[in-house]
Amino acid sequence: KMSVVLLLLLVSSSTSGAEPEQAVPRREPRRLSCVRCCGPSEQPLSILSSRHTRMSSDPAYTAPKVQPTIDITILKGEKGEMGERGYPGAVGKEGERGLRGFNGRKGQKGQPGPQGHSCKQLYAAFSVGRRKPLHSSDYFQHLTFDTELVNLYKHFNMFSGKFFCYVAGIYYFSLNVHTWNFKETYLHLMKNEKEVAILYAQPSDRSIMQSQSLMLDLQEGEEVWVRMFKRERENAIYSEESDVYIIFNGHLIKPAIE
């Protein structure tokens, strides 16, 4: 037993006196190499700042916008039925006045007057109309007529537009006109060369009928007629070819000699 113990002591001592073995080097974890993501003059950004940059408005980092395209022809429905006709709108203002036209041809010779006789008929009556509208172009403008309704003994001259008194006495006269939208209506009833009555209507967005009437004591040879009187505003009366809107009437009520 002692020999065994000595042998063990010798082995241990020889082992302790030997040079220590070199330690096995520990394997370090592999490091990832850095890759440059910016220019030489730029500083690397942190993760948070880099994320903020990508979410900024810089076109280099912003995500592309997706704009969906909708086919309108798919959503368009069938054509509906035509609705009811609406109310007519207000009449617009008349345009500017055009240039003065060329002078017309000379008219035909007027009708001859009634044949004179010793025993005069103590009657007189007329009713004439106008189918054409008229705008006053002069300060005073004579109003003529183109439609003869009643003209007893031809005392009213259609060519001149004047009633000539052949029978002295008391006469009744009336004038009816149709106004024009947004225009003034101003006319004079004339006895010879003097105005004796006025027919007037202010400009309005509606056209209306206006009338004037009076009685006159006429002597033989006197004349009664109508003229338009133009002031600063445009003066006009309205009529149509299909109807008569302007009427001038007159008749004898009581002759001077019965």
Coordinates of C-alpha atoms in Angstrom, one line a residue:
K1 CA 0.0 0.0 0.0
M2 CA 2.8 2.4 0.8
S3 CA 4.2 1.8 -2.7
V4 CA 1.0 2.7 -4.3
V5 CA 0.8 5.9 -2.3
L6 CA 4.3 6.9 -3.3
L7 CA 3.6 6.3 -6.9
L8 CA 0.6 8.6 -6.8
L9 CA 2.6 11.3 -5.1
L10 CA 5.3 11.1 -7.8
V11 CA 2.8 11.3 -10.6
S12 CA 1.2 14.4 -9.1
S13 CA 4.4 16.2 -8.5
S14 CA 5.6 15.6 -12.0
T15 CA 2.4 16.9 -13.3
S16 CA 2.5 20.0 -11.3
G17 CA 6.0 20.9 -12.3
A18 CA 5.3 20.7 -16.0
E19 CA 4.6 23.9 -18.0
P20 CA 1.0 24.9 -18.1
E21 CA -0.8 24.2 -21.3
Q22 CA -1.8 27.2 -23.4
A23 CA -5.5 28.1 -23.0
V24 CA -7.7 27.6 -26.0
P25 CA -8.7 31.0 -27.4
R26 CA -12.3 31.9 -27.0
R27 CA -14.2 32.5 -30.2
E28 CA -15.6 36.0 -30.3
P29 CA -19.0 36.7 -31.9
R30 CA -18.9 37.8 -35.5
R31 CA -19.5 41.5 -36.0
L32 CA -21.5 42.8 -39.0
S33 CA -19.6 45.2 -41.2
C34 CA -21.1 48.6 -41.8
V35 CA -22.3 49.7 -45.2
R36 CA -22.2 53.3 -46.1
C37 CA -25.7 54.7 -46.9
C38 CA -24.9 58.3 -47.2
G39 CA -22.4 60.6 -48.9
P40 CA -19.0 61.4 -47.5
S41 CA -20.1 64.8 -46.2
E42 CA -23.3 63.5 -44.6
Q43 CA -23.6 62.1 -41.1
P44 CA -25.4 58.8 -40.6
L45 CA -28.8 59.2 -39.2
S46 CA -30.3 57.4 -36.3
I47 CA -33.0 54.9 -36.7
L48 CA -35.7 57.3 -35.5
S49 CA -34.5 60.2 -37.6
S50 CA -34.2 57.9 -40.6
R51 CA -37.7 56.7 -40.1
H52 CA -39.0 60.3 -39.8
T53 CA -37.2 61.2 -43.0
R54 CA -38.9 58.5 -44.9
M55 CA -42.2 59.7 -43.7
S56 CA -41.5 63.3 -44.6
S57 CA -42.5 65.1 -47.8
D58 CA -39.1 64.6 -49.5
P59 CA -40.0 63.0 -52.9
A60 CA -37.0 60.7 -52.5
Y61 CA -38.5 59.0 -49.4
T62 CA -42.3 59.5 -49.8
A63 CA -44.4 56.5 -50.8
P64 CA -46.2 56.8 -54.2
K65 CA -49.8 57.9 -54.1
V66 CA -52.3 55.5 -55.4
Q67 CA -55.2 57.3 -57.3
P68 CA -57.9 54.9 -58.3
T69 CA -59.5 55.4 -61.7
I70 CA -63.3 55.3 -61.9
D71 CA -65.0 54.5 -65.2
I72 CA -67.8 57.1 -65.3
T73 CA -69.5 55.3 -68.1
I74 CA -70.2 52.4 -65.6
L75 CA -71.9 54.8 -63.1
K76 CA -73.8 56.8 -65.7
G77 CA -77.5 55.9 -65.8
E78 CA -79.9 55.9 -68.6
K79 CA -81.1 59.2 -70.1
G80 CA -84.2 60.5 -68.4
E81 CA -87.3 61.9 -69.9
M82 CA -87.6 65.5 -71.0
G83 CA -89.1 67.7 -68.3
E84 CA -91.9 70.2 -68.7
R85 CA -91.2 73.5 -70.4
G86 CA -90.3 76.2 -68.0
Y87 CA -91.7 79.7 -67.7
P88 CA -90.4 82.2 -70.2
G89 CA -87.7 84.5 -68.9
A90 CA -87.7 88.2 -68.8
V91 CA -87.4 90.1 -72.1
G92 CA -83.8 91.2 -72.6
K93 CA -82.8 94.7 -73.4
E94 CA -82.9 95.9 -77.0
G95 CA -79.6 96.0 -78.8
E96 CA -78.0 99.1 -80.1
R97 CA -79.6 101.1 -82.8
G98 CA -78.3 100.3 -86.3
L99 CA -77.2 102.7 -89.0
R100 CA -79.8 104.7 -90.9
G101 CA -80.9 102.9 -94.0
F102 CA -81.2 104.3 -97.5
N103 CA -84.1 106.5 -98.5
G104 CA -87.0 104.6 -99.9
R105 CA -88.7 105.1 -103.2
K106 CA -91.2 107.9 -103.6
G107 CA -94.7 106.8 -102.8
Q108 CA -97.7 106.8 -105.0
K109 CA -99.8 109.8 -105.5
G110 CA -102.4 110.3 -102.8
Q111 CA -106.1 109.7 -103.2
P112 CA -108.2 112.5 -104.5
G113 CA -110.4 114.3 -102.1
P114 CA -114.2 114.1 -102.0
Q115 CA -116.0 115.8 -104.8
G116 CA -117.5 119.1 -103.7
H117 CA -121.2 119.8 -103.8
S118 CA -123.6 122.5 -102.6
C119 CA -125.5 120.2 -100.3
K120 CA -122.9 118.7 -97.9
Q121 CA -123.5 115.5 -96.0
L122 CA -123.4 116.4 -92.3
Y123 CA -121.5 113.2 -91.3
A124 CA -117.8 112.4 -90.7
A125 CA -116.2 109.3 -89.2
F126 CA -112.9 107.4 -89.5
S127 CA -111.1 104.6 -87.8
V128 CA -107.5 103.7 -88.9
G129 CA -104.8 101.4 -87.6
R130 CA -101.2 100.6 -87.8
R131 CA -99.7 97.0 -88.0
K132 CA -96.0 98.0 -87.9
P133 CA -94.1 99.1 -84.7
L134 CA -92.3 102.4 -84.7
H135 CA -89.2 103.8 -83.0
S136 CA -88.9 107.6 -83.0
S137 CA -85.8 108.7 -84.7
D138 CA -86.4 112.5 -84.7
Y139 CA -87.4 115.0 -82.1
F140 CA -90.8 115.1 -83.7
Q141 CA -92.0 112.2 -85.9
H142 CA -95.3 112.0 -87.8
L143 CA -97.4 108.9 -87.1
T144 CA -98.9 107.3 -90.2
F145 CA -101.3 104.4 -90.5
D146 CA -101.5 101.4 -92.9
T147 CA -104.9 99.9 -92.1
E148 CA -108.2 101.6 -93.1
L149 CA -111.1 100.3 -91.0
V150 CA -113.6 103.1 -91.6
N151 CA -113.1 106.2 -93.7
L152 CA -116.4 107.9 -94.5
Y153 CA -116.2 110.1 -97.5
K154 CA -112.4 109.7 -97.4
H155 CA -112.0 112.6 -94.9
F156 CA -109.0 110.9 -93.5
N157 CA -105.9 111.0 -95.8
M158 CA -104.1 107.7 -95.5
F159 CA -101.0 109.1 -97.3
S160 CA -100.5 112.0 -95.0
G161 CA -102.0 110.4 -91.8
K162 CA -104.2 113.4 -91.2
F163 CA -107.9 114.0 -90.7
F164 CA -109.2 116.9 -92.8
C165 CA -112.3 118.7 -91.5
Y166 CA -114.9 119.2 -94.3
V167 CA -117.8 119.6 -91.9
A168 CA -117.4 122.1 -89.0
G169 CA -118.6 121.0 -85.7
I170 CA -117.8 119.1 -82.5
Y171 CA -115.7 116.0 -83.0
Y172 CA -114.7 113.1 -80.7
F173 CA -111.2 111.6 -81.1
S174 CA -109.5 108.6 -79.4
L175 CA -106.0 107.2 -79.7
N176 CA -105.0 103.7 -78.5
V177 CA -101.5 102.4 -78.6
H178 CA -99.5 99.4 -77.2
T179 CA -96.3 100.3 -75.3
W180 CA -93.0 98.6 -75.7
N181 CA -91.0 96.9 -72.9
F182 CA -88.4 99.2 -71.3
K183 CA -89.2 102.0 -73.6
E184 CA -91.0 105.3 -73.2
T185 CA -94.2 106.0 -75.0
Y186 CA -94.9 109.7 -75.6
L187 CA -97.3 111.0 -78.3
H188 CA -99.1 114.2 -79.0
L189 CA -102.6 114.6 -80.5
M190 CA -102.3 117.6 -82.8
K191 CA -104.8 120.2 -84.0
N192 CA -103.1 121.8 -87.0
E193 CA -99.6 122.6 -85.6
K194 CA -100.4 122.7 -81.9
E195 CA -100.5 119.8 -79.4
V196 CA -103.9 119.6 -77.6
A197 CA -103.5 116.3 -75.7
I198 CA -100.7 113.9 -74.6
L199 CA -100.5 110.1 -74.4
Y200 CA -97.7 109.1 -72.1
A201 CA -96.4 105.8 -70.5
Q202 CA -93.2 105.4 -68.5
P203 CA -90.7 102.6 -69.4
S204 CA -91.7 99.3 -67.8
D205 CA -90.8 95.6 -67.9
R206 CA -94.4 95.0 -69.1
S207 CA -96.1 96.2 -72.3
I208 CA -99.6 97.6 -71.8
M209 CA -102.4 99.3 -73.7
Q210 CA -102.6 103.1 -73.3
S211 CA -105.4 105.3 -74.5
Q212 CA -106.3 109.0 -74.8
S213 CA -109.5 110.7 -75.9
L214 CA -110.9 114.2 -76.2
M215 CA -113.5 116.4 -78.1
L216 CA -112.5 119.2 -80.3
D217 CA -114.4 122.1 -81.9
L218 CA -113.2 122.1 -85.5
Q219 CA -113.6 124.6 -88.3
E220 CA -113.6 123.7 -91.9
G221 CA -110.1 123.1 -93.3
E222 CA -108.5 122.3 -89.9
E223 CA -106.5 119.1 -89.5
V224 CA -106.1 116.5 -86.6
W225 CA -103.1 114.1 -86.5
V226 CA -100.7 112.3 -84.2
R227 CA -96.9 112.8 -83.7
M228 CA -94.3 111.1 -81.5
F229 CA -92.3 113.2 -79.2
K230 CA -88.7 112.1 -78.4
R231 CA -86.9 113.2 -75.3
E232 CA -83.7 111.8 -73.7
R233 CA -85.1 108.2 -73.6
E234 CA -86.0 106.1 -76.6
N235 CA -89.6 106.5 -77.7
A236 CA -91.5 103.6 -79.3
I237 CA -94.9 102.0 -79.9
Y238 CA -95.5 98.3 -80.5
S239 CA -97.6 96.4 -83.1
E240 CA -97.5 93.3 -85.2
E241 CA -98.3 92.3 -88.8
S242 CA -100.8 89.7 -87.6
D243 CA -102.9 92.2 -85.5
V244 CA -103.6 95.8 -85.0
Y245 CA -102.3 97.3 -81.8
I246 CA -102.5 101.0 -82.7
I247 CA -105.9 102.6 -83.4
F248 CA -106.9 106.2 -84.2
N249 CA -110.6 107.1 -84.3
G250 CA -112.7 110.2 -84.8
H251 CA -116.3 111.1 -85.7
L252 CA -118.6 114.1 -85.8
I253 CA -120.9 114.6 -82.8
K254 CA -122.7 117.8 -83.7
P255 CA -122.2 119.8 -86.9
A256 CA -122.0 123.6 -86.6
I257 CA -124.9 124.1 -89.0
E258 CA -127.8 121.7 -89.0

